[in-house]
XYZ file of N, CA and C in Angstrom:
798
model
N -3.860 -4.223 0.500
C -5.026 -5.098 0.313
C -5.679 -5.414 1.655
N -6.995 -5.515 1.661
C -7.695 -5.863 2.885
C -7.676 -7.381 3.105
N -8.117 -7.808 4.288
C -8.053 -9.227 4.643
C -8.916 -10.098 3.732
N -10.070 -9.583 3.314
C -10.941 -10.360 2.421
C -10.235 -10.629 1.106
N -9.633 -9.588 0.540
C -8.925 -9.742 -0.739
C -7.794 -10.755 -0.621
N -7.046 -10.682 0.463
C -5.920 -11.601 0.663
C -6.409 -13.039 0.772
N -7.465 -13.271 1.538
C -7.954 -14.640 1.727
C -8.561 -15.211 0.456
N -9.295 -14.379 -0.282
C -9.878 -14.852 -1.546
C -8.777 -15.156 -2.553
N -7.780 -14.285 -2.620
C -6.695 -14.516 -3.567
C -5.916 -15.783 -3.225
N -5.784 -16.069 -1.932
C -5.094 -17.292 -1.516
C -5.786 -18.531 -2.097
N -7.112 -18.497 -2.108
C -7.866 -19.619 -2.688
C -7.568 -19.764 -4.177
N -7.629 -18.647 -4.909
C -7.460 -18.723 -6.363
C -6.016 -19.017 -6.772
N -5.065 -18.631 -5.936
C -3.687 -19.013 -6.243
C -3.537 -20.534 -6.199
N -4.289 -21.160 -5.330
C -4.230 -22.621 -5.214
C -5.121 -23.306 -6.248
N -6.268 -22.674 -6.551
C -7.220 -23.260 -7.506
C -7.621 -22.199 -8.532
N -6.770 -21.930 -9.529
C -7.097 -20.912 -10.535
C -8.443 -21.222 -11.194
N -9.242 -20.164 -11.349
C -10.629 -20.354 -11.795
C -10.900 -19.545 -13.063
N -11.666 -20.120 -14.049
C -12.360 -21.404 -13.971
C -11.582 -22.594 -14.535
N -10.425 -22.340 -15.143
C -9.604 -23.446 -15.692
C -10.421 -24.359 -16.593
N -11.139 -23.750 -17.542
C -11.970 -24.534 -18.461
C -11.105 -25.426 -19.340
N -11.607 -26.594 -19.721
C -10.826 -27.518 -20.562
C -10.850 -27.102 -22.031
N -10.201 -25.983 -22.332
C -10.151 -25.481 -23.708
C -8.842 -25.937 -24.333
N -8.961 -26.894 -25.222
C -7.773 -27.494 -25.840
C -7.660 -27.163 -27.320
N -8.741 -26.680 -27.917
C -8.746 -26.393 -29.352
C -9.508 -25.105 -29.616
N -9.350 -24.587 -30.803
C -10.095 -23.386 -31.199
C -11.594 -23.619 -31.104
N -12.026 -24.817 -31.434
C -13.451 -25.152 -31.353
C -13.954 -25.069 -29.917
N -13.119 -25.486 -28.968
C -13.504 -25.381 -27.562
C -13.700 -23.924 -27.149
N -12.913 -23.024 -27.742
C -12.961 -21.608 -27.368
C -14.170 -20.894 -27.940
N -14.498 -21.170 -29.206
C -15.504 -20.342 -29.895
C -16.781 -21.092 -30.248
N -16.882 -22.337 -29.884
C -18.117 -23.076 -30.149
C -18.414 -23.962 -28.948
N -19.314 -24.911 -29.143
C -19.678 -25.825 -28.070
C -20.186 -25.059 -26.843
N -19.940 -25.570 -25.646
C -20.513 -25.016 -24.416
C -20.034 -23.590 -24.141
N -18.745 -23.320 -24.385
C -18.219 -21.992 -24.085
C -18.896 -20.921 -24.935
N -19.118 -21.203 -26.205
C -19.805 -20.247 -27.080
C -21.232 -20.008 -26.610
N -21.894 -21.052 -26.119
C -23.258 -20.908 -25.618
C -23.292 -19.965 -24.408
N -22.353 -20.150 -23.497
C -22.272 -19.287 -22.318
C -21.954 -17.848 -22.720
N -20.971 -17.671 -23.588
C -20.590 -16.329 -24.010
C -21.721 -15.642 -24.771
N -22.468 -16.405 -25.550
C -23.601 -15.837 -26.268
C -24.641 -15.269 -25.318
N -24.899 -15.974 -24.215
C -25.870 -15.494 -23.225
C -25.365 -14.236 -22.528
N -24.066 -14.196 -22.242
C -23.481 -13.008 -21.614
C -23.610 -11.804 -22.540
N -23.214 -11.973 -23.791
C -23.257 -10.872 -24.749
C -24.686 -10.407 -25.009
N -25.613 -11.347 -25.034
C -27.006 -11.003 -25.324
C -27.590 -10.046 -24.292
N -27.137 -10.131 -23.052
C -27.662 -9.217 -22.028
C -27.324 -7.759 -22.362
N -26.253 -7.550 -23.135
C -25.844 -6.193 -23.522
C -26.237 -5.871 -24.956
N -27.025 -6.754 -25.581
C -27.425 -6.535 -26.961
C -26.288 -6.688 -27.942
N -25.310 -7.519 -27.607
C -24.122 -7.698 -28.435
C -24.101 -9.079 -29.075
N -23.350 -9.166 -30.182
C -23.048 -10.443 -30.833
C -21.547 -10.519 -31.028
N -21.001 -11.721 -31.207
C -19.546 -11.840 -31.355
C -18.952 -10.914 -32.421
N -19.593 -10.825 -33.577
C -19.045 -10.008 -34.664
C -19.083 -8.516 -34.359
N -19.909 -8.108 -33.396
C -19.987 -6.680 -33.056
C -18.815 -6.231 -32.184
N -17.974 -7.167 -31.749
C -16.865 -6.838 -30.859
C -15.652 -6.305 -31.610
N -15.590 -6.506 -32.900
C -14.410 -6.150 -33.680
C -14.055 -4.671 -33.522
N -12.804 -4.415 -33.136
C -12.311 -3.055 -33.005
C -12.697 -2.357 -31.719
N -13.475 -2.992 -30.860
C -13.942 -2.366 -29.632
C -12.906 -2.519 -28.516
N -12.857 -1.520 -27.648
C -12.020 -1.582 -26.451
C -12.822 -2.273 -25.350
N -12.291 -3.394 -24.854
C -13.009 -4.189 -23.853
C -12.137 -4.372 -22.620
N -12.761 -4.200 -21.454
C -12.106 -4.509 -20.183
C -12.751 -5.739 -19.575
N -11.935 -6.738 -19.266
C -12.386 -7.925 -18.534
C -11.785 -7.824 -17.138
N -12.585 -7.353 -16.182
C -12.115 -7.092 -14.830
C -12.357 -8.309 -13.948
N -11.273 -8.909 -13.480
C -11.366 -10.184 -12.774
C -11.432 -11.305 -13.783
N -10.433 -11.349 -14.667
C -10.486 -12.234 -15.847
C -10.232 -13.695 -15.513
N -9.704 -13.994 -14.323
C -9.422 -15.383 -13.997
C -8.437 -15.997 -14.978
N -8.743 -17.203 -15.443
C -7.821 -17.915 -16.330
C -7.986 -17.535 -17.797
N -8.728 -16.469 -18.063
C -8.649 -15.798 -19.363
C -9.525 -16.280 -20.490
N -10.447 -17.185 -20.239
C -11.251 -17.724 -21.333
C -12.102 -16.649 -22.013
N -12.734 -15.794 -21.228
C -13.567 -14.733 -21.807
C -12.704 -13.732 -22.570
N -11.589 -13.338 -21.970
C -10.706 -12.372 -22.618
C -10.223 -12.894 -23.969
N -9.873 -14.175 -24.022
C -9.414 -14.766 -25.284
C -10.556 -14.860 -26.297
N -11.750 -15.119 -25.828
C -12.920 -15.146 -26.710
C -13.122 -13.770 -27.340
N -13.047 -12.717 -26.541
C -13.214 -11.360 -27.071
C -12.121 -11.047 -28.094
N -10.891 -11.428 -27.772
C -9.772 -11.164 -28.672
C -9.915 -11.931 -29.984
N -10.433 -13.141 -29.916
C -10.630 -13.942 -31.137
C -11.513 -13.189 -32.129
N -12.472 -12.438 -31.586
C -13.378 -11.671 -32.450
C -12.884 -10.243 -32.661
N -11.558 -10.082 -32.545
C -10.843 -8.861 -32.960
C -11.121 -7.641 -32.087
N -11.479 -7.857 -30.837
C -11.582 -6.753 -29.890
C -10.200 -6.431 -29.332
N -10.029 -5.193 -28.868
C -8.811 -4.792 -28.171
C -9.069 -5.003 -26.675
N -8.434 -6.014 -26.105
C -8.825 -6.490 -24.784
C -7.779 -6.169 -23.724
N -8.252 -5.571 -22.640
C -7.470 -5.412 -21.421
C -8.082 -6.337 -20.373
N -7.270 -7.175 -19.759
C -7.779 -8.147 -18.786
C -6.933 -8.081 -17.528
N -7.596 -7.912 -16.374
C -6.858 -7.778 -15.117
C -7.324 -8.824 -14.102
N -6.392 -9.214 -13.252
C -6.711 -10.125 -12.154
C -5.606 -10.022 -11.117
N -5.961 -10.284 -9.874
C -4.981 -10.246 -8.793
C -4.212 -11.557 -8.683
N -4.814 -12.651 -9.130
C -4.234 -13.980 -8.949
C -3.168 -14.267 -10.007
N -1.932 -14.425 -9.581
C -0.843 -14.691 -10.523
C -0.990 -16.061 -11.185
N -1.468 -17.055 -10.442
C -1.645 -18.389 -11.020
C -2.678 -18.359 -12.141
N -3.764 -17.622 -11.944
C -4.789 -17.497 -12.978
C -4.237 -16.764 -14.191
N -3.512 -15.673 -13.967
C -2.955 -14.903 -15.076
C -1.955 -15.715 -15.882
N -1.174 -16.543 -15.209
C -0.223 -17.392 -15.922
C -0.953 -18.316 -16.881
N -2.057 -18.902 -16.428
C -2.851 -19.766 -17.302
C -3.497 -18.955 -18.415
N -3.963 -17.754 -18.089
C -4.609 -16.903 -19.085
C -3.632 -16.521 -20.197
N -2.436 -16.158 -19.814
C -1.438 -15.780 -20.815
C -1.046 -16.979 -21.676
N -0.985 -18.150 -21.048
C -0.693 -19.365 -21.810
C -1.784 -19.678 -22.820
N -3.045 -19.445 -22.437
C -4.162 -19.689 -23.345
C -4.112 -18.737 -24.536
N -3.848 -17.461 -24.266
C -3.756 -16.481 -25.356
C -2.606 -16.821 -26.295
N -1.488 -17.230 -25.747
C -0.327 -17.583 -26.564
C -0.617 -18.811 -27.433
N -1.321 -19.762 -26.863
C -1.632 -20.993 -27.599
C -2.436 -20.706 -28.862
N -3.337 -19.743 -28.792
C -4.196 -19.442 -29.944
C -3.771 -18.164 -30.670
N -2.560 -17.669 -30.354
C -1.992 -16.499 -31.028
C -2.935 -15.300 -30.949
N -3.417 -15.036 -29.736
C -4.349 -13.941 -29.498
C -3.661 -12.834 -28.706
N -4.046 -11.606 -28.989
C -3.443 -10.460 -28.319
C -4.368 -9.964 -27.214
N -3.899 -10.077 -25.977
C -4.630 -9.570 -24.824
C -3.632 -8.842 -23.926
N -3.991 -7.657 -23.478
C -3.144 -6.908 -22.548
C -3.518 -7.316 -21.125
N -2.752 -8.238 -20.569
C -3.024 -8.724 -19.224
C -2.337 -7.833 -18.193
N -3.003 -7.667 -17.059
C -2.423 -6.876 -15.990
C -2.654 -7.516 -14.636
N -1.601 -7.522 -13.806
C -1.713 -8.050 -12.450
C -2.124 -6.908 -11.537
N -3.357 -6.948 -11.043
C -3.866 -5.811 -10.288
C -5.069 -6.208 -9.451
N -5.140 -5.656 -8.256
C -6.337 -5.769 -7.436
C -7.433 -4.948 -8.104
N -8.591 -5.544 -8.274
C -9.725 -4.865 -8.900
C -9.989 -3.507 -8.252
N -9.867 -3.432 -6.936
C -10.162 -2.199 -6.214
C -9.119 -1.111 -6.468
N -7.957 -1.476 -7.007
C -6.875 -0.519 -7.192
C -6.566 -0.233 -8.651
N -7.362 -0.780 -9.568
C -7.086 -0.614 -10.993
C -7.364 0.822 -11.434
N -6.370 1.425 -12.082
C -6.507 2.776 -12.615
C -5.918 2.813 -14.028
N -6.561 3.530 -14.925
C -6.063 3.680 -16.284
C -6.676 4.918 -16.907
N -5.951 5.518 -17.856
C -6.495 6.650 -18.611
C -7.399 6.170 -19.745
N -7.305 4.896 -20.067
C -8.091 4.326 -21.165
C -9.567 4.265 -20.783
N -10.449 4.427 -21.763
C -11.886 4.243 -21.567
C -12.373 3.161 -22.529
N -13.390 2.418 -22.106
C -13.766 1.184 -22.791
C -15.186 1.246 -23.355
N -15.335 0.578 -24.494
C -16.672 0.443 -25.099
C -17.525 -0.527 -24.298
N -16.887 -1.581 -23.807
C -17.615 -2.601 -23.052
C -16.774 -3.034 -21.856
N -17.389 -2.993 -20.674
C -16.736 -3.429 -19.448
C -17.461 -4.669 -18.937
N -16.705 -5.730 -18.698
C -17.260 -6.976 -18.169
C -16.613 -7.274 -16.816
N -17.443 -7.575 -15.829
C -16.940 -8.010 -14.517
C -17.869 -9.115 -14.035
N -17.481 -10.328 -14.289
C -18.351 -11.485 -14.063
C -17.795 -12.368 -12.954
N -18.507 -12.401 -11.840
C -18.105 -13.284 -10.743
C -16.967 -12.765 -9.899
N -16.735 -11.452 -9.911
C -15.619 -10.903 -9.130
C -16.075 -9.946 -8.033
N -17.023 -9.079 -8.327
C -17.428 -8.060 -7.353
C -17.895 -8.664 -6.035
N -18.586 -9.811 -6.107
C -19.116 -10.399 -4.873
C -18.044 -11.089 -4.024
N -16.815 -11.080 -4.499
C -15.708 -11.589 -3.685
C -14.838 -10.448 -3.165
N -15.353 -9.208 -3.229
C -14.616 -8.059 -2.729
C -15.322 -7.477 -1.508
N -14.595 -6.678 -0.760
C -15.166 -6.097 0.466
C -16.219 -5.037 0.146
N -15.997 -4.282 -0.949
C -16.892 -3.180 -1.291
C -17.399 -3.330 -2.734
N -18.370 -4.191 -2.969
C -18.842 -4.434 -4.344
C -19.320 -3.171 -5.061
N -20.128 -2.352 -4.376
C -20.663 -1.166 -5.055
C -19.562 -0.144 -5.352
N -18.679 0.077 -4.416
C -17.570 1.007 -4.635
C -16.736 0.574 -5.837
N -16.490 -0.715 -5.951
C -15.710 -1.222 -7.075
C -16.501 -1.141 -8.380
N -17.822 -1.310 -8.290
C -18.661 -1.128 -9.478
C -18.561 0.305 -9.997
N -18.621 1.275 -9.099
C -18.574 2.672 -9.546
C -17.245 2.999 -10.231
N -16.159 2.405 -9.741
C -14.856 2.626 -10.376
C -14.848 2.060 -11.783
N -15.448 0.887 -11.970
C -15.539 0.296 -13.305
C -16.473 1.104 -14.201
N -17.566 1.601 -13.625
C -18.520 2.398 -14.397
C -17.846 3.646 -14.951
N -16.931 4.223 -14.194
C -16.217 5.423 -14.643
C -15.321 5.136 -15.845
N -14.938 3.884 -16.024
C -14.044 3.518 -17.126
C -14.800 3.250 -18.429
N -16.118 3.302 -18.374
C -16.949 3.016 -19.535
C -17.191 4.297 -20.335
N -17.052 4.218 -21.644
C -17.311 5.368 -22.509
C -18.805 5.704 -22.517
N -19.172 6.969 -22.742
C -20.587 7.286 -22.974
C -21.132 6.461 -24.145
N -22.275 5.851 -23.952
C -22.832 4.974 -24.969
C -22.320 3.549 -24.887
N -21.335 3.332 -24.021
C -20.787 1.996 -23.836
C -21.619 1.184 -22.867
N -21.206 -0.059 -22.651
C -21.981 -0.957 -21.784
C -21.130 -1.505 -20.654
N -21.814 -1.843 -19.572
C -21.185 -2.564 -18.471
C -22.013 -3.803 -18.189
N -21.336 -4.914 -17.959
C -21.988 -6.194 -17.684
C -21.395 -6.773 -16.415
N -22.262 -7.037 -15.429
C -21.793 -7.603 -14.168
C -22.497 -8.925 -13.900
N -21.757 -9.857 -13.314
C -22.316 -11.131 -12.891
C -22.152 -11.270 -11.391
N -23.257 -11.547 -10.683
C -23.249 -11.542 -9.218
C -24.042 -12.716 -8.655
N -23.751 -13.062 -7.414
C -24.574 -14.038 -6.709
C -25.880 -13.372 -6.299
N -26.979 -14.109 -6.488
C -28.285 -13.557 -6.192
C -28.690 -13.807 -4.746
N -29.261 -12.787 -4.132
C -29.659 -12.849 -2.722
C -30.691 -13.944 -2.460
N -31.562 -14.185 -3.422
C -32.635 -15.165 -3.245
C -32.238 -16.525 -3.833
N -31.733 -16.519 -5.051
C -31.397 -17.777 -5.709
C -30.281 -18.541 -5.035
N -29.430 -17.826 -4.305
C -28.279 -18.456 -3.654
C -28.606 -18.931 -2.231
N -29.846 -18.741 -1.781
C -30.176 -18.990 -0.381
C -29.882 -20.423 0.052
N -30.331 -21.405 -0.730
C -30.088 -22.797 -0.373
C -28.611 -23.110 -0.282
N -27.844 -22.554 -1.211
C -26.407 -22.805 -1.197
C -25.738 -22.120 -0.003
N -26.244 -20.964 0.381
C -25.696 -20.272 1.550
C -25.842 -21.131 2.799
N -26.945 -21.825 2.905
C -27.167 -22.716 4.046
C -26.151 -23.855 4.025
N -25.915 -24.408 2.831
C -24.926 -25.477 2.689
C -23.537 -24.991 3.091
N -23.172 -23.796 2.624
C -21.861 -23.239 2.969
C -21.729 -23.031 4.486
N -22.804 -22.550 5.101
C -22.772 -22.339 6.551
C -22.598 -23.661 7.287
N -23.263 -24.706 6.794
C -23.149 -26.028 7.410
C -21.715 -26.568 7.296
N -21.118 -26.382 6.133
C -19.735 -26.818 5.952
C -18.832 -26.088 6.933
N -19.070 -24.783 7.109
C -18.280 -24.004 8.052
C -18.410 -24.518 9.476
N -19.626 -24.887 9.849
C -19.841 -25.414 11.197
C -19.133 -26.750 11.392
N -19.085 -27.553 10.334
C -18.495 -28.889 10.434
C -16.969 -28.861 10.455
N -16.372 -28.056 9.567
C -14.917 -28.139 9.415
C -14.206 -26.794 9.483
N -14.933 -25.710 9.679
C -14.282 -24.412 9.794
C -13.944 -23.788 8.450
N -12.917 -22.945 8.447
C -12.596 -22.146 7.263
C -11.383 -22.645 6.484
N -10.711 -23.657 6.967
C -9.525 -24.164 6.276
C -9.884 -24.672 4.879
N -9.165 -24.185 3.872
C -9.471 -24.498 2.474
C -9.429 -25.995 2.206
N -8.361 -26.650 2.611
C -8.193 -28.071 2.319
C -9.239 -28.923 3.034
N -9.536 -28.574 4.284
C -10.534 -29.347 5.038
C -11.933 -29.179 4.426
N -12.247 -27.959 3.970
C -13.557 -27.727 3.350
C -13.690 -28.520 2.047
N -12.637 -28.510 1.234
C -12.679 -29.246 -0.021
C -12.790 -30.747 0.235
N -12.046 -31.240 1.197
C -12.114 -32.656 1.546
C -13.518 -33.034 2.014
N -14.138 -32.159 2.800
C -15.498 -32.422 3.287
C -16.483 -32.483 2.122
N -16.354 -31.572 1.176
C -17.256 -31.557 0.010
C -17.104 -32.844 -0.799
N -15.859 -33.272 -0.982
C -15.628 -34.514 -1.723
C -16.277 -35.704 -1.022
N -16.126 -35.784 0.279
C -16.628 -36.942 1.023
C -18.140 -36.900 1.246
N -18.669 -35.723 1.557
C -20.064 -35.635 2.009
C -21.052 -35.187 0.947
N -20.596 -34.448 -0.065
C -21.511 -33.953 -1.094
C -21.321 -34.725 -2.400
N -20.097 -34.768 -2.912
C -19.836 -35.481 -4.166
C -19.619 -36.969 -3.947
N -19.136 -37.319 -2.754
C -18.849 -38.711 -2.384
C -17.834 -39.357 -3.328
N -16.904 -38.549 -3.783
C -15.815 -39.023 -4.639
C -14.775 -37.912 -4.757
N -13.613 -38.268 -5.275
C -12.588 -37.281 -5.550
C -12.950 -36.495 -6.816
N -12.468 -35.263 -6.898
C -12.684 -34.469 -8.099
C -11.957 -35.109 -9.281
N -12.549 -34.981 -10.473
C -12.045 -35.718 -11.624
C -11.209 -34.891 -12.597
N -11.156 -33.589 -12.403
C -10.394 -32.748 -13.331
C -9.992 -31.458 -12.632
N -9.067 -30.745 -13.253
C -8.635 -29.451 -12.733
C -9.814 -28.485 -12.711
N -10.604 -28.490 -13.782
C -11.764 -27.592 -13.848
C -12.785 -27.918 -12.767
N -13.066 -29.191 -12.555
C -14.042 -29.564 -11.538
C -13.560 -29.153 -10.149
N -12.279 -29.340 -9.890
C -11.722 -28.933 -8.598
C -11.849 -27.429 -8.405
N -11.517 -26.657 -9.450
C -11.629 -25.202 -9.373
C -13.075 -24.774 -9.160
N -13.997 -25.432 -9.859
C -15.423 -25.110 -9.733
C -15.917 -25.362 -8.308
N -15.578 -26.505 -7.760
C -16.023 -26.869 -6.414
C -15.379 -25.961 -5.365
N -14.096 -25.655 -5.556
C -13.414 -24.763 -4.612
C -14.060 -23.382 -4.615
N -14.363 -22.876 -5.795
C -15.002 -21.566 -5.900
C -16.389 -21.571 -5.277
N -17.120 -22.654 -5.461
C -18.504 -22.726 -5.005
C -18.637 -22.969 -3.506
N -17.824 -23.860 -2.970
C -18.003 -24.280 -1.581
C -16.916 -23.796 -0.612
N -15.759 -23.447 -1.139
C -14.605 -23.193 -0.281
C -14.276 -21.702 -0.169
N -14.741 -20.899 -1.113
C -14.383 -19.485 -1.146
C -14.654 -18.811 0.211
N -13.674 -18.093 0.754
C -13.831 -17.533 2.102
C -14.782 -16.341 2.194
N -15.127 -15.733 1.061
C -16.019 -14.576 1.133
C -16.869 -14.455 -0.134
N -18.157 -14.249 0.062
C -19.041 -13.906 -1.045
C -20.192 -13.057 -0.514
N -20.650 -12.130 -1.328
C -21.796 -11.295 -0.970
C -22.938 -11.602 -1.935
N -24.132 -11.118 -1.600
C -25.339 -11.508 -2.333
C -26.149 -10.263 -2.673
N -26.709 -10.249 -3.880
C -27.302 -9.031 -4.415
C -28.609 -9.334 -5.138
N -29.427 -8.321 -5.274
C -30.726 -8.471 -5.945
C -30.754 -7.642 -7.224
N -31.733 -7.931 -8.070
C -31.915 -7.149 -9.288
C -32.177 -5.694 -8.953
N -33.043 -5.424 -7.970
C -33.373 -4.034 -7.640
C -32.140 -3.282 -7.162
N -31.269 -3.976 -6.431
C -30.034 -3.343 -5.963
C -29.157 -2.948 -7.139
N -28.955 -3.868 -8.072
C -28.090 -3.591 -9.221
C -28.696 -2.511 -10.113
N -30.007 -2.540 -10.299
C -30.653 -1.481 -11.080
C -30.455 -0.128 -10.401
N -30.435 -0.123 -9.070
C -30.122 1.102 -8.342
C -28.699 1.565 -8.612
N -27.757 0.630 -8.668
C -26.376 0.964 -9.017
C -26.338 1.642 -10.380
N -27.082 1.053 -11.334
C -27.106 1.602 -12.688
C -27.623 3.037 -12.682
N -28.746 3.263 -12.031
C -29.344 4.596 -12.026
C -28.407 5.638 -11.409
N -27.771 5.284 -10.294
C -26.880 6.227 -9.606
C -25.666 6.593 -10.456
N -25.292 5.727 -11.398
C -24.089 5.951 -12.195
C -24.377 6.256 -13.658
N -25.645 6.582 -13.956
C -25.992 7.026 -15.304
C -26.096 5.923 -16.335
N -26.520 4.741 -15.917
C -26.701 3.618 -16.843
C -28.177 3.262 -16.948
N -28.600 2.892 -18.137
C -29.951 2.376 -18.340
C -29.883 0.871 -18.557
N -30.841 0.183 -18.021
C -30.894 -1.281 -18.089
C -31.081 -1.757 -19.531
N -30.310 -2.774 -19.920
C -30.455 -3.384 -21.248
C -31.099 -4.762 -21.140
N -30.484 -5.657 -20.359
C -31.012 -7.012 -20.272
C -30.330 -7.808 -19.178
N -30.864 -9.000 -18.936
C -30.329 -9.851 -17.872
C -30.444 -11.315 -18.268
N -29.625 -12.125 -17.623
C -29.723 -13.577 -17.737
C -29.544 -14.180 -16.343
N -30.455 -15.040 -15.901
C -31.697 -15.425 -16.560
C -32.626 -14.216 -16.766
N -33.509 -14.348 -17.730
C -34.391 -13.244 -18.101
C -35.316 -12.879 -16.945
N -35.524 -11.575 -16.773
C -36.498 -11.084 -15.795
C -37.505 -10.202 -16.517
N -38.717 -10.119 -15.963
C -39.757 -9.318 -16.583
C -39.555 -7.827 -16.343
N -40.431 -7.023 -16.924
C -40.366 -5.583 -16.759
C -40.805 -5.185 -15.349
N -40.121 -4.226 -14.759
C -40.509 -3.710 -13.456
C -39.881 -4.481 -12.307
N -39.693 -3.788 -11.183
C -39.005 -4.383 -10.041
C -39.837 -5.470 -9.365
N -41.173 -5.323 -9.362
C -41.995 -6.360 -8.730
C -41.911 -7.664 -9.515
N -41.957 -7.551 -10.845
C -41.813 -8.741 -11.684
C -40.444 -9.375 -11.486
N -39.415 -8.527 -11.355
C -38.061 -9.038 -11.118
C -37.983 -9.763 -9.779
N -38.668 -9.231 -8.778
C -38.680 -9.865 -7.455
C -39.314 -11.256 -7.532
N -40.446 -11.366 -8.232
C -41.109 -12.667 -8.371
C -40.213 -13.651 -9.122
N -39.518 -13.151 -10.135
C -38.605 -14.009 -10.892
C -37.494 -14.538 -9.990
N -36.987 -13.689 -9.115
C -35.914 -14.101 -8.217
C -36.393 -15.139 -7.198
N -37.657 -15.060 -6.815
C -38.201 -16.094 -5.944
C -38.222 -17.441 -6.664
N -38.501 -17.410 -7.961
C -38.447 -18.658 -8.748
C -37.019 -19.168 -8.834
N -36.069 -18.247 -8.926
C -34.669 -18.658 -8.923
C -34.330 -19.383 -7.622
N -34.916 -18.930 -6.516
C -34.656 -19.558 -5.227
C -35.119 -21.012 -5.243
N -36.274 -21.264 -5.853
C -36.800 -22.626 -5.958
C -35.901 -23.481 -6.843
N -35.432 -22.887 -7.937
C -34.607 -23.624 -8.899
C -33.139 -23.715 -8.477
N -32.743 -22.885 -7.512
C -31.340 -22.848 -7.127
C -30.477 -22.098 -8.117
N -31.062 -21.125 -8.844
C -30.313 -20.317 -9.811
C -29.641 -19.172 -9.057
N -28.417 -19.383 -8.659
C -27.773 -18.455 -7.743
C -26.939 -17.368 -8.368
N -26.748 -17.388 -9.686
C -25.878 -16.417 -10.353
C -26.659 -15.716 -11.447
N -26.575 -14.388 -11.491
C -27.288 -13.654 -12.533
C -26.383 -12.605 -13.162
N -26.692 -12.250 -14.402
C -25.895 -11.313 -15.192
C -26.791 -10.168 -15.621
N -26.310 -8.945 -15.453
C -27.085 -7.750 -15.813
C -26.206 -6.789 -16.602
N -26.795 -6.191 -17.647
C -26.059 -5.212 -18.460
C -26.797 -3.894 -18.518
N -26.026 -2.809 -18.603
C -26.580 -1.464 -18.736
C -25.762 -0.639 -19.704
N -26.385 0.428 -20.230
C -25.707 1.323 -21.163
C -25.525 2.689 -20.526
N -24.337 3.254 -20.698
C -24.014 4.542 -20.094
C -24.586 5.687 -20.929
N -25.191 6.633 -20.254
C -25.797 7.784 -20.942
C -24.709 8.681 -21.534
């Protein structure tokens, strides 16, 4: 493993992400989580009921909420993550709701399998790796012809304000995880974190030692080079790269720093 992977994993071992407060079946398949999952699926033209019987890869599954959601709707789910603390929580969540998920402890950059998938999801993981595009191509190879890939990334424009905040925190307290979190509590939130999920969210947002930033045109280029056609995105962008660029400038004003894009393999 490279130094970036080791440092990022160190953070998640301490603060497994996202550690959503899912205590009941309703928390998993309705309410806020269902709303988020619906938006993710919509970018690929999918609905929950369309997942039944499909082979799905959740690459960088974290604490397993998405993987368990897919399994609830009768998909055959493979979920991988490097963080043992996150996987432990993910397996506990699947066990609690009697869901079948094939979990694997693996660095995203080193994952290999003979299996091919109808739908590949990698949300919030590529931008914490040293080689996002290289890792994207490896995932793209695992997608069946006619299948879909969905990636979630930090946006180059929408994340700009937050990048400045992160740089300021670095100047004030350096790179130490605990000192950065303490600074955020005192100077930004002005209080202690109130839950495991909130702590994980803040640690991921402000404390993470590495993140990269990407644009719609860049990701569409990834798709073209690997034989994928664009399906949809969230937040929604207009047709054409110029329209997408203008939309991303609006994201910068709104502070919309995370975007999701889906494509279909030829």
